[in-house]
Coordinates of C-alpha atoms in Angstrom, one line a residue:
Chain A
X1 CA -181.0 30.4 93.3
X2 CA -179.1 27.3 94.9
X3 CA -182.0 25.0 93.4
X4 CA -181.3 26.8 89.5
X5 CA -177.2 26.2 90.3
X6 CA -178.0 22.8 90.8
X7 CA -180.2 21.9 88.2
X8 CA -178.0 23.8 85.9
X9 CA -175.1 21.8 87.5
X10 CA -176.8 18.5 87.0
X11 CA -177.7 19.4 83.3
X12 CA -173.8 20.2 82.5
X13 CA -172.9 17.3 84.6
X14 CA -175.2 14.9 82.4
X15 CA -174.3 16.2 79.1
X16 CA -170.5 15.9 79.9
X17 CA -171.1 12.4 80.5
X18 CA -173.1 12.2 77.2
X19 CA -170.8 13.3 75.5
X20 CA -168.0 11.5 77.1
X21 CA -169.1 8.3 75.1
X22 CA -168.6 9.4 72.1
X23 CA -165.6 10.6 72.7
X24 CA -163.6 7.5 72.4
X25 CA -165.0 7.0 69.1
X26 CA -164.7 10.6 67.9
X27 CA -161.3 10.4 68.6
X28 CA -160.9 7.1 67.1
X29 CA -162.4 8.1 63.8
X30 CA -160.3 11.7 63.4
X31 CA -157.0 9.7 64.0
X32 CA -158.3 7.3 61.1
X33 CA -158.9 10.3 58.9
X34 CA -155.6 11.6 59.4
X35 CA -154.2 8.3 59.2
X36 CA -155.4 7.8 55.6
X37 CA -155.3 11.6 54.9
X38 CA -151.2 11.2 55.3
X39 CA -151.0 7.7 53.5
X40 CA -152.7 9.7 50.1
X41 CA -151.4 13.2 50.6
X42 CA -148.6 11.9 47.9
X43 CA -148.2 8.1 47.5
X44 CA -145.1 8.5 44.9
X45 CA -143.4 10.2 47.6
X46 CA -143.7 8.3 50.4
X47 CA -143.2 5.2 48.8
X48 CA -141.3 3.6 50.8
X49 CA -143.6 4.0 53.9
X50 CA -146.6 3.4 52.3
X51 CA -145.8 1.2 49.2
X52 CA -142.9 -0.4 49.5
X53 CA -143.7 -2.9 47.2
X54 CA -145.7 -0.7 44.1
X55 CA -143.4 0.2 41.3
X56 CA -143.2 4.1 41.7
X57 CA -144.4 4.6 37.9
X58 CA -147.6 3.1 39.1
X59 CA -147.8 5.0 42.1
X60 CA -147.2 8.4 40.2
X61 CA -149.7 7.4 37.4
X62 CA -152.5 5.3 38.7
X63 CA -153.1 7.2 41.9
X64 CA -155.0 10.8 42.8
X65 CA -153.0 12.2 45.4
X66 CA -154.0 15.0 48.3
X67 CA -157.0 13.0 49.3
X68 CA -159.0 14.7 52.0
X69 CA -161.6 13.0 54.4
X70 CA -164.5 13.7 52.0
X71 CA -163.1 11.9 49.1
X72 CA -163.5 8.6 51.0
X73 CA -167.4 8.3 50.7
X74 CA -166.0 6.8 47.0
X75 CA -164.0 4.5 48.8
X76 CA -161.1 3.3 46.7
X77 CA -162.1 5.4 43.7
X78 CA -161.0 8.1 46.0
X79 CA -157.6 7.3 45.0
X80 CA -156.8 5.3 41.7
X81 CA -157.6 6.8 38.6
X82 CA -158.0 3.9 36.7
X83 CA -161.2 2.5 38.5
X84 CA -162.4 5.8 39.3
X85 CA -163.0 6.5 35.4
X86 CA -164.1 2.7 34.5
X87 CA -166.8 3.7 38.2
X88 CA -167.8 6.8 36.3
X89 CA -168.5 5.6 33.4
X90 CA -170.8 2.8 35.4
X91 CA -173.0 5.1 37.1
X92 CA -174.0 7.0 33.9
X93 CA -176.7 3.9 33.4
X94 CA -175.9 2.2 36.7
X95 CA -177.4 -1.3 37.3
X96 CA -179.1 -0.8 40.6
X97 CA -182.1 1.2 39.3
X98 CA -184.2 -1.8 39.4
X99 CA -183.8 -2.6 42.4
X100 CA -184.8 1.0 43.6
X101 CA -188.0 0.3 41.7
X102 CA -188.1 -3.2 43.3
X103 CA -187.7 -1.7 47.0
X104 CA -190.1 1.2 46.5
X105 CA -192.4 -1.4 45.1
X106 CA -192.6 -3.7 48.4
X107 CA -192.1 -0.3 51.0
X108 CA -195.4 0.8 49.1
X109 CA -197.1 -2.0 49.1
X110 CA -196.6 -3.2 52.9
X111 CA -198.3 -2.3 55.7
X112 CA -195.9 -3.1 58.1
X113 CA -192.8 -1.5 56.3
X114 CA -194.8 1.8 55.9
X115 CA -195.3 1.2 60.0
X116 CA -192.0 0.5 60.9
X117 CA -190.5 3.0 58.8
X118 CA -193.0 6.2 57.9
X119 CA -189.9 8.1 56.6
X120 CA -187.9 6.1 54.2
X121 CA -184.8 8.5 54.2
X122 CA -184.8 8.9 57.8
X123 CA -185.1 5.0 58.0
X124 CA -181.4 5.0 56.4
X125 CA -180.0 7.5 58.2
X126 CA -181.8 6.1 61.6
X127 CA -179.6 2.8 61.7
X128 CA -177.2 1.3 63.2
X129 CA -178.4 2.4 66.5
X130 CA -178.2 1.3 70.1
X131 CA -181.7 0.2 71.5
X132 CA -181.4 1.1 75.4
X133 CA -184.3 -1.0 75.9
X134 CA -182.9 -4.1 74.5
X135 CA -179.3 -3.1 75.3
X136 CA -178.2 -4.0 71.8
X137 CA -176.9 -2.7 68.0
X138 CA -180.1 -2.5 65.7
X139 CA -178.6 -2.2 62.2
X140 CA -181.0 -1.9 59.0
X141 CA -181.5 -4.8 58.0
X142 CA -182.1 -6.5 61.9
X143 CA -184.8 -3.4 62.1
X144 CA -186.6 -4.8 58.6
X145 CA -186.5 -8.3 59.4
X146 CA -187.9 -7.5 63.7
X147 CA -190.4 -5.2 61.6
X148 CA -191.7 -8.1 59.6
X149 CA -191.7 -11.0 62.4
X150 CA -193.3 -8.0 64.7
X151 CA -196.6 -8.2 61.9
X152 CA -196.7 -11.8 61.7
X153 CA -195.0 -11.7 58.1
X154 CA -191.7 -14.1 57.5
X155 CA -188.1 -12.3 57.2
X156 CA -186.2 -11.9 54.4
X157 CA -183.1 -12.8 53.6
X158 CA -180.4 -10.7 55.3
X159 CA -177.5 -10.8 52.5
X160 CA -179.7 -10.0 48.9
X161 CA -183.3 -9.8 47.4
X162 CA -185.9 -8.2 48.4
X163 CA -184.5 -6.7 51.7
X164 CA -181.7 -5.8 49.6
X165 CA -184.4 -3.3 47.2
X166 CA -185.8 -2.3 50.1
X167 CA -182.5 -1.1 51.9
X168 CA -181.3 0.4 48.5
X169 CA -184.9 2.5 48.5
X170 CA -184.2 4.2 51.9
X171 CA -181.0 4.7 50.6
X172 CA -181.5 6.1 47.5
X173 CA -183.7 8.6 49.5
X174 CA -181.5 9.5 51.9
X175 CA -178.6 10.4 49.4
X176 CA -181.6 12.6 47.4
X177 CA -182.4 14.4 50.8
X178 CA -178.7 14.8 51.6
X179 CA -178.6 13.2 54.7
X180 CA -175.2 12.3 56.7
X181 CA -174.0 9.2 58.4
X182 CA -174.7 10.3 62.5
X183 CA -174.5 7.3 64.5
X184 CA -175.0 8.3 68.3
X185 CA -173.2 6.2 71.2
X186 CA -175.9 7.6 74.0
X187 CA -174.9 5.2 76.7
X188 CA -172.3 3.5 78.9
X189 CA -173.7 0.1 77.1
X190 CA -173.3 1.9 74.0
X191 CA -169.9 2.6 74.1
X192 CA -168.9 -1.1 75.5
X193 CA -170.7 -2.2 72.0
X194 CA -168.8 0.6 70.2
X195 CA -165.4 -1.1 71.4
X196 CA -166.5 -4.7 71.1
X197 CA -167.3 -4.1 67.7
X198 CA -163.7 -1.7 67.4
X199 CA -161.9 -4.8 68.7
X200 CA -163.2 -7.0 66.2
X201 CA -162.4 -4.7 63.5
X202 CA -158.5 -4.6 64.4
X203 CA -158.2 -8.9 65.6
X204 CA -156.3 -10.8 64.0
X205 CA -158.9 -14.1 63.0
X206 CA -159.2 -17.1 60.6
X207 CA -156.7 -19.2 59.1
X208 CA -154.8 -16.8 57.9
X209 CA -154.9 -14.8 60.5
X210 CA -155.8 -11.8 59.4
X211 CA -157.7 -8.9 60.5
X212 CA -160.1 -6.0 58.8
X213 CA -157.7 -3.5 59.3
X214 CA -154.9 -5.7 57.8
X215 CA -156.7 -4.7 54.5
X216 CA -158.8 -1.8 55.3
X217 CA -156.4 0.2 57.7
X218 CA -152.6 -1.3 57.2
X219 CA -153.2 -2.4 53.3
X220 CA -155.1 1.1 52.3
X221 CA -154.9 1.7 48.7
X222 CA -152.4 -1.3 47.9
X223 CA -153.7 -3.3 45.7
X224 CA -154.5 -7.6 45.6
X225 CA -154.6 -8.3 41.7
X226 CA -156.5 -5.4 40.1
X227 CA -158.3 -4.2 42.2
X228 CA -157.2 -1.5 45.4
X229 CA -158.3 -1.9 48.9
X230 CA -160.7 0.9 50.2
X231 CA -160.3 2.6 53.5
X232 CA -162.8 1.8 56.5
X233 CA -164.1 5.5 56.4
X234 CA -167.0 5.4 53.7
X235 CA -167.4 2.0 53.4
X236 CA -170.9 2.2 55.4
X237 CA -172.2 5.2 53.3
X238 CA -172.5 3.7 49.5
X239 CA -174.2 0.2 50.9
X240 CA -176.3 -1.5 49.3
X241 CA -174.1 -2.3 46.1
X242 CA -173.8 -3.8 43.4
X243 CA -171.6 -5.9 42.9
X244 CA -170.4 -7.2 39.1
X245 CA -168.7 -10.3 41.3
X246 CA -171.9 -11.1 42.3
X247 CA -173.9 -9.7 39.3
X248 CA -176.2 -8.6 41.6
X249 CA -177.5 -6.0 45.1
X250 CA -176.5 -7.2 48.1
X251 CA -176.5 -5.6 51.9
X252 CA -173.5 -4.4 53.9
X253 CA -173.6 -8.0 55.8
X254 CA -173.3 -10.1 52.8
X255 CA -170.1 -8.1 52.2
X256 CA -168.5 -8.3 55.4
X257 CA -169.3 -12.2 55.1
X258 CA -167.3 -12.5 52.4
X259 CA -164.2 -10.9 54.2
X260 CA -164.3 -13.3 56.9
X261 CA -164.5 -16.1 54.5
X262 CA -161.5 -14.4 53.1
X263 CA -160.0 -14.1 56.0
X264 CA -160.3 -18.1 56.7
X265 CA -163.1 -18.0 59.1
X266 CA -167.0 -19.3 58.9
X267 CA -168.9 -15.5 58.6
X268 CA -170.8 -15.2 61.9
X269 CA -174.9 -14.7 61.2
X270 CA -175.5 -11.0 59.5
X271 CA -178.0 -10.7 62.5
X272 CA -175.5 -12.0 65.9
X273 CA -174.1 -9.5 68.3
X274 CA -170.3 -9.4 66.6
X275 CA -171.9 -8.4 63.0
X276 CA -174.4 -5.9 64.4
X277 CA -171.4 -3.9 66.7
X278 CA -168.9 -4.4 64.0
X279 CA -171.4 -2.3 61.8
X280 CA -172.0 0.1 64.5
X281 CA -168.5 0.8 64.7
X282 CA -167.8 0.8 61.2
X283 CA -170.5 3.3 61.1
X284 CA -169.3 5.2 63.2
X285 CA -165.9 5.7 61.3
X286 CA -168.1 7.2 58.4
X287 CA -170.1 9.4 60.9
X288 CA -170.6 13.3 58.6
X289 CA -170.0 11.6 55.0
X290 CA -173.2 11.4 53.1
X291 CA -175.1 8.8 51.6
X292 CA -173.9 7.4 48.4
X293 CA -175.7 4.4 48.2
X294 CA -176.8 2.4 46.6
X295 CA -173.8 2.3 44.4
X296 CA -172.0 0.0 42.0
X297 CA -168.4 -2.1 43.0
X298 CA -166.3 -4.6 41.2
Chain B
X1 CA -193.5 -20.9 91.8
X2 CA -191.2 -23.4 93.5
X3 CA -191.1 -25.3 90.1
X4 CA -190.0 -21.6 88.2
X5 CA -187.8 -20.9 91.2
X6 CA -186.3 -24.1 90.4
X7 CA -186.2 -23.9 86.9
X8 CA -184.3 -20.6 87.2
X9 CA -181.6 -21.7 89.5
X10 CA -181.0 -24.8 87.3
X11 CA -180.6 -23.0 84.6
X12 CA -178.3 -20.2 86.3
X13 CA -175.8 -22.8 87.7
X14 CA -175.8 -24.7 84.7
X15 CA -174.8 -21.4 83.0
X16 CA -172.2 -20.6 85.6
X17 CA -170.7 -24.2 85.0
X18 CA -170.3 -23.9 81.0
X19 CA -168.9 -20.6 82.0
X20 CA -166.6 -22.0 84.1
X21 CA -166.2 -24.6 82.0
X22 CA -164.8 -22.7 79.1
X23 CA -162.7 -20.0 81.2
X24 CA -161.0 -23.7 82.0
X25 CA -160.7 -24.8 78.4
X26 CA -159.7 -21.3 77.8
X27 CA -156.4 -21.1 80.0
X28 CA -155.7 -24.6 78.7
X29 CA -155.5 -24.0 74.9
X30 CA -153.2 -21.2 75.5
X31 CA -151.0 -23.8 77.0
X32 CA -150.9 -26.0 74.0
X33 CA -148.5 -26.8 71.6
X34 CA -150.0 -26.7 68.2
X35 CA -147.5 -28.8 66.2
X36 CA -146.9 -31.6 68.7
X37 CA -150.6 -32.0 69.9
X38 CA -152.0 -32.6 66.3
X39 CA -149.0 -34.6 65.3
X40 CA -150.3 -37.8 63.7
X41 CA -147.3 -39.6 63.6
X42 CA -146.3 -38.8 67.4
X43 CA -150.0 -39.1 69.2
X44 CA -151.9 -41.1 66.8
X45 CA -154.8 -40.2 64.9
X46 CA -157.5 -40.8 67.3
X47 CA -156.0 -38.5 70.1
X48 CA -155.6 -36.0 67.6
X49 CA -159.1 -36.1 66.8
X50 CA -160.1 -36.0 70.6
X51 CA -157.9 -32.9 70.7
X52 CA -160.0 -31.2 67.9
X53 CA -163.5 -32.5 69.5
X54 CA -162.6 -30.9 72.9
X55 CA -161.5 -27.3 71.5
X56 CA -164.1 -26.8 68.1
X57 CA -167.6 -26.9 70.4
X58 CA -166.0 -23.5 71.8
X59 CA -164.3 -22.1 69.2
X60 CA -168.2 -22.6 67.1
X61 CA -170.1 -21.2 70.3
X62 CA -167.7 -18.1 70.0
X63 CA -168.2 -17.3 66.5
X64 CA -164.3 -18.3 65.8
X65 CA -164.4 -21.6 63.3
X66 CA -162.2 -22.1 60.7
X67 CA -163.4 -22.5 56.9
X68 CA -160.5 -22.9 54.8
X69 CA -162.0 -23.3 50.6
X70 CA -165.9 -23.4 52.3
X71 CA -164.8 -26.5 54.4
X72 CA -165.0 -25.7 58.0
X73 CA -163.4 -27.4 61.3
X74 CA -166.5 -29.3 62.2
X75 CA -166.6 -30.7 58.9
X76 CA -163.4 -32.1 58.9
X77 CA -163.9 -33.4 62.2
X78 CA -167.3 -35.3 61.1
X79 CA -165.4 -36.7 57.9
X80 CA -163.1 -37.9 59.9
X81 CA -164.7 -39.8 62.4
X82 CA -166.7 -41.3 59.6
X83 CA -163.6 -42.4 57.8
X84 CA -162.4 -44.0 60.9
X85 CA -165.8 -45.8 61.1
X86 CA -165.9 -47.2 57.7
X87 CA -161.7 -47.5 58.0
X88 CA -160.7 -45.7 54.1
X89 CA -158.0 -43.4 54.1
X90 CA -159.2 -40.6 52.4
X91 CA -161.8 -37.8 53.1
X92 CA -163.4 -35.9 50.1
X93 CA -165.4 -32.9 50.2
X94 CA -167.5 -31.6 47.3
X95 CA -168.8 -28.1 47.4
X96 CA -171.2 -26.8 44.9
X97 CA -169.4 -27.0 41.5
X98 CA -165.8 -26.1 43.1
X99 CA -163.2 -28.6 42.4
X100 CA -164.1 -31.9 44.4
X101 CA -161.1 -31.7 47.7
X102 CA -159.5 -35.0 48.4
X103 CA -157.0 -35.6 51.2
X104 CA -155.9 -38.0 53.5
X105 CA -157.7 -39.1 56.7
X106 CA -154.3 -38.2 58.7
X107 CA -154.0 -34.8 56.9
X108 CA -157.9 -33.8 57.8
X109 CA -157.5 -34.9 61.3
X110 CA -154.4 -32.8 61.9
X111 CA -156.1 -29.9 59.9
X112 CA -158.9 -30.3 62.5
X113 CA -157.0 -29.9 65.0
X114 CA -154.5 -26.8 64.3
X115 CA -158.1 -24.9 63.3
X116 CA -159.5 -26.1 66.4
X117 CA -156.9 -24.6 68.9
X118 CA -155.6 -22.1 66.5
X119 CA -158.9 -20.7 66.6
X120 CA -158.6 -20.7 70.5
X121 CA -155.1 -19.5 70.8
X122 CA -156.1 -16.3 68.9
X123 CA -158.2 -14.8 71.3
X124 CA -155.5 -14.1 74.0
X125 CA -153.1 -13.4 71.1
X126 CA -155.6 -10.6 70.0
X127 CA -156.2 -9.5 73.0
X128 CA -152.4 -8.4 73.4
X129 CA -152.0 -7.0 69.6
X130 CA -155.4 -5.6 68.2
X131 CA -154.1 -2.2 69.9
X132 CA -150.9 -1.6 67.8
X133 CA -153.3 -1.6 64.8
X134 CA -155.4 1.1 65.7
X135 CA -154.5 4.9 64.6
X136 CA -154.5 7.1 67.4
X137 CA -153.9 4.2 69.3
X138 CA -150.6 2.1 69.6
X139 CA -150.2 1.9 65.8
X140 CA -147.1 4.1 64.8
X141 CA -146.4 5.4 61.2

């Protein structure tokens, strides 16, 4: 009887601590939710807090207020009308189908894809994920590129092309099996990554000085020329895009690059330690939305 | 196995030292005074350049450079010294088909040098504020 008490005890004990890594996180992404939750619930009339500087007429006609935590896998077509339409109107024939094609294409015909990755949805969903072996963030595109150099085959580009197709592919099947973002923080190490990555998210960086969450987080929904900044929760779930800036598919890390250039910095490599927990925490902050991508973005 | 033994410790203590090394250059930049040690006028061009040398190798190793219009602090630094070298007064940089950027060999050096440090400087700065952006954190609204 002792022996069962203290097996049971050691099996509470070790899923507490389990647990107990997500936890910061967990918390972390609810007070995001409700943080952008209250900033939409009715942009006209809290103006002043939110948007001191919109005129109110545009705040009362060109946003969608009462936006709840699932209207963020759109990202900023959550919340203004105008885009959101001009976004529908884009996916009835969206560009990226190609490139679907393209990815299923090269998954098909490689050996060491179909190795790496026997499930293609569950190849999406799998990613980012902290390798206890390694102790490190493996996102998507690092697991595509090891997968290739692991079979003697050269890797592909991290930002576009064909790693790009092949990302949109799992993707694509993902969304179609209605899979979730689930990122898991299993370990002590884990977590440490979790809040490297969280503390890079909220610094202050570049020439400008500016941080992620200066846009994503404090700037929510206000808008830099035409078009409106999306919130952090989401983001993750609708990559691959599209992008008409770049008139083509390009990978989560080509994005984020382009921030930090736009933040005044030189974009660390879509494959070092800051861009792989930066990910994993940005991940993390869209853990239960679905897959959306690939999808199509100004 | 004396010769790996070896290997190992020399490259352990020469790990330790960098580490050291930058801890050092660390404390030091915080110390600085941005505006007075890439003054041109005050310290003269080739101190200011040392300035932006001694700070950039760090600020690269750490992921932290500048880039301001796809130019970054190394860059500036290597044009220049190589100004200096061939004694003209003006840098240019020409990036893909962006407009061609011309400045003067004082401006680029001082630019180096506020990116250099400024990059430095905004790790303990971060350190103390990154909190009161976080929801749920120390971020009020």
């Amino acid at each position: 009887m002792k022996k069962v008490l203290a097996c049971a005890a050691i099996l509470v004990g070790s899923f507490s601590l389990a647990a107990n890594y997500n936890a910061q996180a967990e918390k972390d992404r609810l007070a995001l939710i409700k943080y952008y939750e209250k900033v939409f619930a009715d942009p006209a009339g809290k103006s002043s807090v939110y948007f001191p500087y919109t005129p109110e007429k545009e705040l009362k006609e060109n946003y969608i207020k009462g936006i709840k935590w699932k209207d963020f896998v759109l990202g900023s077509y959550a919340y203004a009308k105008g885009p959101k339409e001009q976004y529908l109107e884009m996916i009835d024939f969206p560009p990226y189908l190609d490139n679907i094609d393209h990815g299923e294409e090269l998954y098909n015909s490689n050996k060491a894809l179909k190795e790496c990755f026997p499930d293609p949805a569950k190849a999406r969903a799998k990613y980012p994920m902290f390798d206890q072996k390694k102790k490190e963030v493996v996102t998507l595109t690092v697991a595509i590129n090891d997968c290739l150099k692991s079979h003697g085959q050269k890797p592909w580009n991290m930002k576009k092309g064909d790693l790009a197709d092949v990302e949109a592919y799992f993707a694509a099947q993902a969304k179609e099996n209605g899979l979730k973002v689930n990122v898991q923080i299993p370990s002590k190490e884990a977590e440490d990554a979790y809040m490297r990555g969280r503390k890079y998210y909220y610094s202050q960086r570049g020439y400008l000085k500016l941080s992620c969450a200066n846009c994503h987080v404090q700037g929510v929904g206000k808008r830099t020329r035409r078009d409106y900044l999306s919130p952090a929760v989401g983001q993750v779930a609708h990559f691959p895009v599209y992008r008409l800036a770049w008139q083509e598919l390009g990978t989560l890390e080509r994005r984020i690059s382009g921030c930090l250039v736009n933040m005044g910095q030189k974009p660390v490599a879509p494959d070092s330690k800051q861009m792989r927990e930066l990910i994993y925490f940005l991940s993390y902050m869209s853990n239960g939305l679905p897959y959306q991508g690939p999808d199509v973005r100004k | 196995m004396k010769q790996k033994l070896l290997a190992l410790l020399l490259a352990f203590s020469t790990m330790a030292m960098y580490s050291f090394a930058s801890e050092d250059l660390m404390k030091e930049v915080n110390k600085i005074d941005v505006k007075d040690a890439c003054n041109v006028q005050k310290r003269g061009i080739e101190k200011v350049l040392e300035t932006a040398q001694k700070y950039n190798p760090l600020g690269v190793k750490m992921g932290l450079e500048f880039m301001r219009h796809k130019v970054t602090t190394s860059e500036y630094i290597d044009a220049v010294k190589k100004a200096l070298k061939e004694h003209k007064k003006e840098v240019s940089f020409q990036k893909g088909e962006d407009q061609k950027q011309v400045f003067s060999v004082e401006f680029a050096a001082e630019r180096a040098c506020k990116f250099a440090v400024r990059a430095l400087q905004q790790v303990k700065e971060a350190e103390e504020s990154y909190r009161y952006a976080i929801p749920g954190d120390k971020f009020t609204y």
